[in-house]
Short mmCIF file of C-alpha atoms and ligand atoms in Angstrom, two decimals:
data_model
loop_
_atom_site.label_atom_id
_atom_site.label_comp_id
_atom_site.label_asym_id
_atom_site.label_seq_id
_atom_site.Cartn_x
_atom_site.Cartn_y
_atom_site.Cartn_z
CA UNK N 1 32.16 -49.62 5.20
CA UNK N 2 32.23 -53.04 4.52
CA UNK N 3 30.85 -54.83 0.98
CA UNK N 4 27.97 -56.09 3.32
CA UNK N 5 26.72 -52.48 3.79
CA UNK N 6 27.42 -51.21 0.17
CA UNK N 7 24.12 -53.20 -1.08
CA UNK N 8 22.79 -50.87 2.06
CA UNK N 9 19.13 -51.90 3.55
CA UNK N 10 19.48 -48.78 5.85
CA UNK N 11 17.28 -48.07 9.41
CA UNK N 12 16.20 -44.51 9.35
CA UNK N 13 15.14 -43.42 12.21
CA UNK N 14 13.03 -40.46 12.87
CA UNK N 15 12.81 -40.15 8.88
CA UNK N 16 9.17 -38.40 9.31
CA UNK N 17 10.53 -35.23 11.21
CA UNK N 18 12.61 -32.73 9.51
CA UNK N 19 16.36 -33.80 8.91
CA UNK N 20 15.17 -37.17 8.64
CA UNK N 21 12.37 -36.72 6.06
CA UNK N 22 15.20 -34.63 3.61
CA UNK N 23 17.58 -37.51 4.75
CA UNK N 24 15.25 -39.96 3.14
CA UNK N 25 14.82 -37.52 0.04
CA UNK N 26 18.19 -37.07 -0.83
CA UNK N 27 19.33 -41.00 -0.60
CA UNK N 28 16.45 -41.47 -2.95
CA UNK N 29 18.32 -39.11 -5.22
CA UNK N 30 22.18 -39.89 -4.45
CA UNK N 31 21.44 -43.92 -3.73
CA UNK N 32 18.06 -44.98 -5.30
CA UNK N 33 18.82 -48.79 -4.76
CA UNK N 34 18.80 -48.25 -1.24
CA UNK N 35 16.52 -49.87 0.66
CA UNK N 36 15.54 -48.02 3.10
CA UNK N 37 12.94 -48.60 6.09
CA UNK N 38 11.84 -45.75 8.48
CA UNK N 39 10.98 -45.74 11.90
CA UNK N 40 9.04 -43.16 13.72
CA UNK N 41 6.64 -42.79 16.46
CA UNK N 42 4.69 -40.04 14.52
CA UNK N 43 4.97 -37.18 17.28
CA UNK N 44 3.92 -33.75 16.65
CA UNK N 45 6.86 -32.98 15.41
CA UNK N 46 6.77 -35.77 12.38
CA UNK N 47 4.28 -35.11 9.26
CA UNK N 48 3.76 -38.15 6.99
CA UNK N 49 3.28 -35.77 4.36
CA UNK N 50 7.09 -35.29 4.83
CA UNK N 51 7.91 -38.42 2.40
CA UNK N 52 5.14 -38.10 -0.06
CA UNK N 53 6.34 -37.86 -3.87
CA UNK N 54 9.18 -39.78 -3.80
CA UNK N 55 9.82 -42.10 -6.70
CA UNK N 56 10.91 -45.20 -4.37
CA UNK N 57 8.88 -45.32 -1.43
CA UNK N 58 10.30 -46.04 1.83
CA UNK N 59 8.92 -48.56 3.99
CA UNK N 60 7.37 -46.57 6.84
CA UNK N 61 6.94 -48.33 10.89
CA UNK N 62 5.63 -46.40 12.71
CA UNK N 63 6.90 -46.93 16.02
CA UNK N 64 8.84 -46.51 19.66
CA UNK N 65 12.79 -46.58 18.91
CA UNK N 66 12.43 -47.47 22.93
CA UNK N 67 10.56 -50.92 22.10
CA UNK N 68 13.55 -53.01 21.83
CA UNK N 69 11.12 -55.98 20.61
CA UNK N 70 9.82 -54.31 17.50
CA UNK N 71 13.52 -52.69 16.70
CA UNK N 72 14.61 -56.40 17.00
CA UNK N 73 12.01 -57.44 14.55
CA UNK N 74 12.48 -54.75 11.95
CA UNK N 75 16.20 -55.12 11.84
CA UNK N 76 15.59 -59.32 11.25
CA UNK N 77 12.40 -58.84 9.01
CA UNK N 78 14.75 -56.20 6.88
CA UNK N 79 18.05 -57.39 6.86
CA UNK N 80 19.14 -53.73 7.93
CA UNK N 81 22.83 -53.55 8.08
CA UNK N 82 22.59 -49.70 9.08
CA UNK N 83 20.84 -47.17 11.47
CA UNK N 84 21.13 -43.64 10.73
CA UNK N 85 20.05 -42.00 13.86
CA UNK N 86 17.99 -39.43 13.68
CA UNK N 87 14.63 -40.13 16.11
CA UNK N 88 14.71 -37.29 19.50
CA UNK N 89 12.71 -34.99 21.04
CA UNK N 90 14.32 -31.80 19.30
CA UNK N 91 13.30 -28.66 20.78
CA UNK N 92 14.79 -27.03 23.74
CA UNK N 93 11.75 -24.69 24.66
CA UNK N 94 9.31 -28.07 25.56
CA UNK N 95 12.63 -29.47 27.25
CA UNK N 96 12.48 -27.02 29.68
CA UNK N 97 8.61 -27.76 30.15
CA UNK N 98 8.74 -31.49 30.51
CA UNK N 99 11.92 -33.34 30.36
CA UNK N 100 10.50 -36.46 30.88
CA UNK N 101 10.30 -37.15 27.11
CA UNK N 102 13.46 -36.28 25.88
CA UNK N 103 15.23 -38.50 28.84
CA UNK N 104 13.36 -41.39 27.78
CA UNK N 105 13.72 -41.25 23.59
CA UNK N 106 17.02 -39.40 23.71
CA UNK N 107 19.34 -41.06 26.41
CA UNK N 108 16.96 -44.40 26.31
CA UNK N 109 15.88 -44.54 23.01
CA UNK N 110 19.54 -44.48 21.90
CA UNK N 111 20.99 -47.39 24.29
CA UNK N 112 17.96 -49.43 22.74
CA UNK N 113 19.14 -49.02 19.15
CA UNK N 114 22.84 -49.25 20.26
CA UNK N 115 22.22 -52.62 21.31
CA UNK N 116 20.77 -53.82 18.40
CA UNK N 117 23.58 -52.38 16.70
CA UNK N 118 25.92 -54.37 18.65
CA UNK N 119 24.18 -57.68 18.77
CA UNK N 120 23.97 -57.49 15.25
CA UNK N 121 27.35 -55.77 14.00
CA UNK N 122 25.21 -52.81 12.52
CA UNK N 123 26.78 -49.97 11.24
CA UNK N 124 25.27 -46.88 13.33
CA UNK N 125 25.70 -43.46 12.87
CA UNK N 126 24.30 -40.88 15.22
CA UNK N 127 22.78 -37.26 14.06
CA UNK N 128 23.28 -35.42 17.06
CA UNK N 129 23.94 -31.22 17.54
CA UNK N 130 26.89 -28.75 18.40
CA UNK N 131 24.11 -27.71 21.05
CA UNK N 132 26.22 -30.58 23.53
CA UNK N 133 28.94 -28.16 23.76
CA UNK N 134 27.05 -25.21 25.41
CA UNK N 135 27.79 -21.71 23.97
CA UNK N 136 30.16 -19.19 23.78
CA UNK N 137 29.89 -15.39 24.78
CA UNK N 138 28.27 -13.19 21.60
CA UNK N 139 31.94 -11.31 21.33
CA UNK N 140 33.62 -14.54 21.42
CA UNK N 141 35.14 -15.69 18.12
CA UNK N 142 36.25 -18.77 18.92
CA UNK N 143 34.52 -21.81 17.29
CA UNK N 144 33.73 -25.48 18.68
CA UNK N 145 35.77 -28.38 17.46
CA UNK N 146 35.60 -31.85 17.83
CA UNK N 147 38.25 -31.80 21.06
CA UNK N 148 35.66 -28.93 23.05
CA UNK N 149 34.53 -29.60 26.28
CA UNK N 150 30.69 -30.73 26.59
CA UNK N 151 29.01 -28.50 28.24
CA UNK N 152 25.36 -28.56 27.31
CA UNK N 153 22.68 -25.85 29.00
CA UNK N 154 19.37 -27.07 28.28
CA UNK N 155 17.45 -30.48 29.25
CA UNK N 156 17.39 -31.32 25.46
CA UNK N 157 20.88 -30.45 24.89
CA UNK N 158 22.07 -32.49 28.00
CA UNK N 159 19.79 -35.66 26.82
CA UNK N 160 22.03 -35.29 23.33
CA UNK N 161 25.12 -34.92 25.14
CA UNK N 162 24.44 -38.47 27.33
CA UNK N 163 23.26 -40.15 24.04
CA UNK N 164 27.07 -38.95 22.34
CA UNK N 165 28.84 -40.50 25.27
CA UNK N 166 26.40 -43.82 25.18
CA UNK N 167 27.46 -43.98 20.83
CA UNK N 168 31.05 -43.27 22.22
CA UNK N 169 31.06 -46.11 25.02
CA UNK N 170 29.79 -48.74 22.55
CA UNK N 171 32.35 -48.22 20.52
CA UNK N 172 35.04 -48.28 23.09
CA UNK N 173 33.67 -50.84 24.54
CA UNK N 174 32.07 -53.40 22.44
CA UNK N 175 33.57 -52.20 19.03
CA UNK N 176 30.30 -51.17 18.20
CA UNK N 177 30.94 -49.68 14.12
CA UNK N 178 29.64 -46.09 14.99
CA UNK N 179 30.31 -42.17 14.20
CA UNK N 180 28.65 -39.09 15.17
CA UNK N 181 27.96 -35.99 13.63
CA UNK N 182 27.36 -32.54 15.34
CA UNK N 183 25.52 -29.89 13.62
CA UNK N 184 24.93 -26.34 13.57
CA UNK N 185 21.26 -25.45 13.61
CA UNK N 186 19.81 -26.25 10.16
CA UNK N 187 17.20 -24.68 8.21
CA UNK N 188 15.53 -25.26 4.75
CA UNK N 189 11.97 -27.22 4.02
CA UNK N 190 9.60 -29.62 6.07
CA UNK N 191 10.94 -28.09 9.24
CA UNK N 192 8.48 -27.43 12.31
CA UNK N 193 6.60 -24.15 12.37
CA UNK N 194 7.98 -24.36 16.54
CA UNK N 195 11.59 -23.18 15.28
CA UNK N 196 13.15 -20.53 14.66
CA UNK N 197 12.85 -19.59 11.03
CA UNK N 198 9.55 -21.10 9.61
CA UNK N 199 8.40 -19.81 12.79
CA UNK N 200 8.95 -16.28 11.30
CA UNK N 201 8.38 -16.70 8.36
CA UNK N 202 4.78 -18.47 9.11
CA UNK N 203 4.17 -15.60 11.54
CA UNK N 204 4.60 -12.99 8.60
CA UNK N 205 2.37 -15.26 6.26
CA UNK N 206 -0.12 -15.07 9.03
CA UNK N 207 -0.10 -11.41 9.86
CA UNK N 208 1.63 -11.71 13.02
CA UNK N 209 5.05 -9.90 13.90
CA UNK N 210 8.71 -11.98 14.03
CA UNK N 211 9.29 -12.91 17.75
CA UNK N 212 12.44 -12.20 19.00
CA UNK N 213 13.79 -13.75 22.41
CA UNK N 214 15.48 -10.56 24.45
CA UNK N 215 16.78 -8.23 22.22
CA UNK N 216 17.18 -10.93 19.03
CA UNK N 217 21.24 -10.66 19.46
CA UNK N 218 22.24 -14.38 20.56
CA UNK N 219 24.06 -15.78 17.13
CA UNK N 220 23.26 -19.20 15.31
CA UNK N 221 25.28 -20.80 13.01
CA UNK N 222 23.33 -21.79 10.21
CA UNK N 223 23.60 -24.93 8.28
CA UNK N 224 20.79 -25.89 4.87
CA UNK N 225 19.39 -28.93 5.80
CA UNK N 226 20.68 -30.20 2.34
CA UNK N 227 24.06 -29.98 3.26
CA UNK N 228 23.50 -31.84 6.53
CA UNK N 229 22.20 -34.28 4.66
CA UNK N 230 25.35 -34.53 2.62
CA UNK N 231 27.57 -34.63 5.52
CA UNK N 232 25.78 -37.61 7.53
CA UNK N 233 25.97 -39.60 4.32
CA UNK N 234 29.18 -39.38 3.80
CA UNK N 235 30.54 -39.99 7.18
CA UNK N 236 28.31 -42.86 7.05
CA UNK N 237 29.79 -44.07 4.17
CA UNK N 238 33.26 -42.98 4.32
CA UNK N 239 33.58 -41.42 8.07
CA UNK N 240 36.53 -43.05 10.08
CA UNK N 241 35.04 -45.70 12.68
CA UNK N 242 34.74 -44.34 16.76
CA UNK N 243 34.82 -40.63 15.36
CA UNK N 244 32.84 -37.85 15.40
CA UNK N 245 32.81 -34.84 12.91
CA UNK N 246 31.25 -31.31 13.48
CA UNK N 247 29.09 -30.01 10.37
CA UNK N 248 28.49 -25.98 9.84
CA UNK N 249 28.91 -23.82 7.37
CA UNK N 250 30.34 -20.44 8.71
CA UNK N 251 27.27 -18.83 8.57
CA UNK N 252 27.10 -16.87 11.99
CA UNK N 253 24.32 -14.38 12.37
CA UNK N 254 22.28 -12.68 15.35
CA UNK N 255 18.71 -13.60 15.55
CA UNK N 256 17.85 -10.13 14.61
CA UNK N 257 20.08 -9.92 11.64
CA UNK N 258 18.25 -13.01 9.88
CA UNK N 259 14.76 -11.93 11.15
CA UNK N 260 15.39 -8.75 8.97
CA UNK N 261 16.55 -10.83 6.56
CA UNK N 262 13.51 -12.38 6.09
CA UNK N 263 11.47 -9.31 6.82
CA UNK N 264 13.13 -7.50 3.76
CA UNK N 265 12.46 -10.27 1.51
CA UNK N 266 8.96 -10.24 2.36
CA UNK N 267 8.67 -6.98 2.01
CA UNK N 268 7.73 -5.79 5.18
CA UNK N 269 9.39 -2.63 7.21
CA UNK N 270 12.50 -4.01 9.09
CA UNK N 271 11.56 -2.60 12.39
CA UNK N 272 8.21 -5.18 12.81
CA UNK N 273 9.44 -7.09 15.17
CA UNK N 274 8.07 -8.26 18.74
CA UNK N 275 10.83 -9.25 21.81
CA UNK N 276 9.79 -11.31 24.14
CA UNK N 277 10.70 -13.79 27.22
CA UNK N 278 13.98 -14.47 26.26
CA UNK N 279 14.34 -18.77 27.43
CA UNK N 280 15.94 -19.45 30.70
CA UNK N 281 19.49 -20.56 30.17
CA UNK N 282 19.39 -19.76 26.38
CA UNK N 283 22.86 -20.33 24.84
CA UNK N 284 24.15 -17.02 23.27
CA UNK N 285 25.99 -18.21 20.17
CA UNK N 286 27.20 -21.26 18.68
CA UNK N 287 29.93 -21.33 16.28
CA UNK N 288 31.47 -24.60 14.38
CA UNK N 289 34.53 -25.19 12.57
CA UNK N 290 34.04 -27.93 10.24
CA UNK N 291 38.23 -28.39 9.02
CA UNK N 292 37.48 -32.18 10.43
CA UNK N 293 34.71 -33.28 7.43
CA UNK N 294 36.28 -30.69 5.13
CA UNK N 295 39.52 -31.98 5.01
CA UNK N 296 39.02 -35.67 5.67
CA UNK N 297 35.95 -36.39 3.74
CA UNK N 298 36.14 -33.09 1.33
CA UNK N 299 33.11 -32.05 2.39
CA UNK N 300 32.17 -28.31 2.25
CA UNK N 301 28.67 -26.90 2.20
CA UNK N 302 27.30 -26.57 -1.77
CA UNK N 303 24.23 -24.11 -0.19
CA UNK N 304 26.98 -21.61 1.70
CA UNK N 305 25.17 -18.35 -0.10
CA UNK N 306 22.41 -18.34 2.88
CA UNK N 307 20.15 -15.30 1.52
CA UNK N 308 19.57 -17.66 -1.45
CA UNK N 309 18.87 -20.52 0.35
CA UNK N 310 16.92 -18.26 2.88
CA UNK N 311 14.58 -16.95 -0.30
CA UNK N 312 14.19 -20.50 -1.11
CA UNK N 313 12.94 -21.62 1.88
CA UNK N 314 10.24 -18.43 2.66
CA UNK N 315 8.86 -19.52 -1.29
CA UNK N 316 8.60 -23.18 0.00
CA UNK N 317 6.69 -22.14 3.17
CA UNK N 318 4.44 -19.89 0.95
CA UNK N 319 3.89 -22.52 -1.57
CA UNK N 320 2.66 -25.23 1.10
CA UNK N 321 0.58 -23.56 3.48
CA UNK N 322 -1.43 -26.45 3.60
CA UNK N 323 1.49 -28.61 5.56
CA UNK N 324 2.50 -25.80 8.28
CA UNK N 325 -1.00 -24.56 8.81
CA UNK N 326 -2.82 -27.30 10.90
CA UNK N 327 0.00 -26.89 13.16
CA UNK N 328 0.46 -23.51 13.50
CA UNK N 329 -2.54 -22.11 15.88
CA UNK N 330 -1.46 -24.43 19.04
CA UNK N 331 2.28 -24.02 18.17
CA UNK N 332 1.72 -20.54 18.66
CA UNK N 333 -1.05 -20.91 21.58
CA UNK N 334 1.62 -22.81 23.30
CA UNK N 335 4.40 -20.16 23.31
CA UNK N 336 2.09 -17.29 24.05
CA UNK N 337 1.34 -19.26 27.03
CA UNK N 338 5.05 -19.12 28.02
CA UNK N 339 5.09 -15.13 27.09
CA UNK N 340 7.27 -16.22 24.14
N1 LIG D 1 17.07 -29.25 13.67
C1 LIG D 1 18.35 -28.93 13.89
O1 LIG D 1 18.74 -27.79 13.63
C2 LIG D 1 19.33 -29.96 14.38
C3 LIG D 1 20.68 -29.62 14.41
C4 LIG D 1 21.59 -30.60 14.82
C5 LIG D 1 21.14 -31.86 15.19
N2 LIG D 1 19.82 -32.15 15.18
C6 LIG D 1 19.39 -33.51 15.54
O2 LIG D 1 18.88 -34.09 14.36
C7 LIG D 1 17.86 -35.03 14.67
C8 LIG D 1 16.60 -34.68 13.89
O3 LIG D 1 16.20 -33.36 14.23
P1 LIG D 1 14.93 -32.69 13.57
O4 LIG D 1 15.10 -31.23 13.66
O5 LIG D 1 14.66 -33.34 12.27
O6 LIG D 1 13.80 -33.14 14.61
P2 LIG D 1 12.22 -33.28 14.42
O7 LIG D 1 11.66 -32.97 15.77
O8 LIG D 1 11.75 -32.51 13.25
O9 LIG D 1 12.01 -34.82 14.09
C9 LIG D 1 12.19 -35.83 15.05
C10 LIG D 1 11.48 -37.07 14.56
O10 LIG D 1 11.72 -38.12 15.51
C11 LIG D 1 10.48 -38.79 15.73
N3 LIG D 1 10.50 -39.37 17.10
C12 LIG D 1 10.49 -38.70 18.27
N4 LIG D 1 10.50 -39.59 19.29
C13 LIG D 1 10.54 -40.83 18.74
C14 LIG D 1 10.58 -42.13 19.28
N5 LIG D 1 10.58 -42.35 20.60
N6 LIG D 1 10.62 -43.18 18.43
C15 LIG D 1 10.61 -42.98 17.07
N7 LIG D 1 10.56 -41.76 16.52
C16 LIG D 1 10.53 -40.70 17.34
C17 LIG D 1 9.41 -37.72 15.58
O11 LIG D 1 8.14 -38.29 15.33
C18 LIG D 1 9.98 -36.92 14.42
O12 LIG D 1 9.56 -37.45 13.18
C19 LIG D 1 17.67 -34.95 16.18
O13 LIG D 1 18.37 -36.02 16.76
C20 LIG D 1 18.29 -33.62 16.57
O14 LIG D 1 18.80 -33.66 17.87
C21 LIG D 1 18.89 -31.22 14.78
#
């Protein structure tokens, strides 16, 4: 960090969709004075909604992270001396439909705002996913680390992997002032109804059975969204130049295990559950070990007790029906049409 960037005017990328939108919530909290201007292109997968209520209002674009000419602009207009990276096409099952999207905003999308970023001697840091380093067998117990092999399985994963090496190239080679962090999958409010959790949790509210991919025993690593947050802002602010840090809080379970979580906390019989078409390629479980952030930056997850958070989260999804609902039928239309 440099004094420049402590009076931060801060580009946030992708700060209608999920992370981004609790990104934008929490530095209202943690760093009010802040400015902070978002730009999204308003896909499905972002809600406007997302950033209503907050005190200080962000400036909201919205906008192609490809179109170098309006990324240009903002970053002048704004005097933004940041980019927190969070804009991508984010879910693996529509990867595997069309990858078309997710090579263009991903692997393009990034090189646009890495140039800016260079021509301007931006900081930039990039939010990308422990998804780049493929998976490990479900009896494995060894975790990822930031020194494991990329090996990523599915379109999406392999368009986050090339955008890691474009971040890491910049740096190399221009000095570019970047970091990256790779996260576990993350879970908590303002998330799609297309992944995993609110997608069972919605499907309960709606009368409809958990689906389970297989037989529900691949493993996640799960991470509260909150504490994500927590970790991108302070590698932003405090992260070592060129590096990248892996974020997860040891919370390994099956897909089954946290389906019955949630069934038992809705109060519905454990064994309600529906397999079906397991995803071709799926990775089987995903595992982090975070020592890097925790011991360099002192991070360590504040939501680790994940039933809490997990009860948290199935009261926010019953409380606003009214922001999951509109998307729900097609969401659901969509993956029946795939036999998930
Ligand atoms: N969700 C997870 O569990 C997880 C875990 C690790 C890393 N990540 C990464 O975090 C980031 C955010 O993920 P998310 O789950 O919030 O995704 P999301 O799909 O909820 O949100 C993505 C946002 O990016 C916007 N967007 C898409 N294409 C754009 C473009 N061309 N220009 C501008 N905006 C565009 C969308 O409108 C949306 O608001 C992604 O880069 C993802 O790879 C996600």
């Amino acid at each position: 960090m440099t004094d420049k960037d402590e009076v931060a005017s801060l580009l946030v990328t992708g700060g209608a969709g999920f992370i981004g939108s609790n990104f934008v919530r929490y530095l209202a909290r943690v760093n009010p004075q802040a400015k902070v201007v978002v730009l999204d292109k308003m896909t499905y997968a972002a809600n406007p909604h997302n950033l209503d209520g907050l005190s200080r209002k962000p400036i909201v674009i919205r906008g192609d992270i490809c179109d170098s000419s309006l990324v240009e602009q903002i970053v002048e207009q704004h005097h933004i001396n940041g980019i927190i990276h969070f804009a991508a096409e984010s879910h693996n099952d529509n990867s595997i439909r069309d990858a078309a999207p997710f090579i263009h905003t991903n692997i393009y999308g990034t090189y646009v705002l890495l140039e800016a970023a260079r021509r301007h001697d931006l900081r930039f840091h990039h939010v990308s996913t422990d998804e780049v380093f493929g998976d490990t067998s479900v009896g494995d117990v060894t975790r990822f680390d930031e020194s494991s092999p990329y090996r990523p399985s599915s379109p999406y994963s392999a368009t986050k992997a090339a955008s890691d090496h474009l971040v890491r190239a910049w740096w190399r080679t221009y000095g570019t002032r970047v970091t990256i962090t790779n996260s576990s999958n993350n879970y908590g409010p303002f998330q799609h109804v297309e992944k995993f959790i609110p997608r069972q949790i919605t499907n309960i509210l709606t009368g409809h059975r958990p689906k389970l991919y297989g037989q529900g025993e691949d493993v996640r690593d799960w991470l509260s969204v909150e504490d994500d947050c927590r970790a991108i802002w302070n590698v932003y602010r405090r992260g070592r130049l060129g590096q990248t840090y892996l974020v997860g809080a040891d919370n390994r379970l099956s897909n089954l295990a946290v389906v019955q979580m949630i069934l038992a906390m809705m109060n519905r019989p454990l064994d309600e559950v529906e397999f079906v078409r397991d995803r071709p390629g799926a990775d089987r479980r995903y595992a982090i070990d975070a020592s890097k952030i925790r011991r360099e930056l002192g991070w360590k997850p504040l939501q680790a007790d994940f039933a809490k958070s997990l009860e948290a989260t199935i009261e926010w999804y019953k409380r606003h029906e009214s922001w999951w609902m509109p998307a729900k039928q097609t969401t659901e239309l969509r993956y029946r049409q795939e036999g998930h």
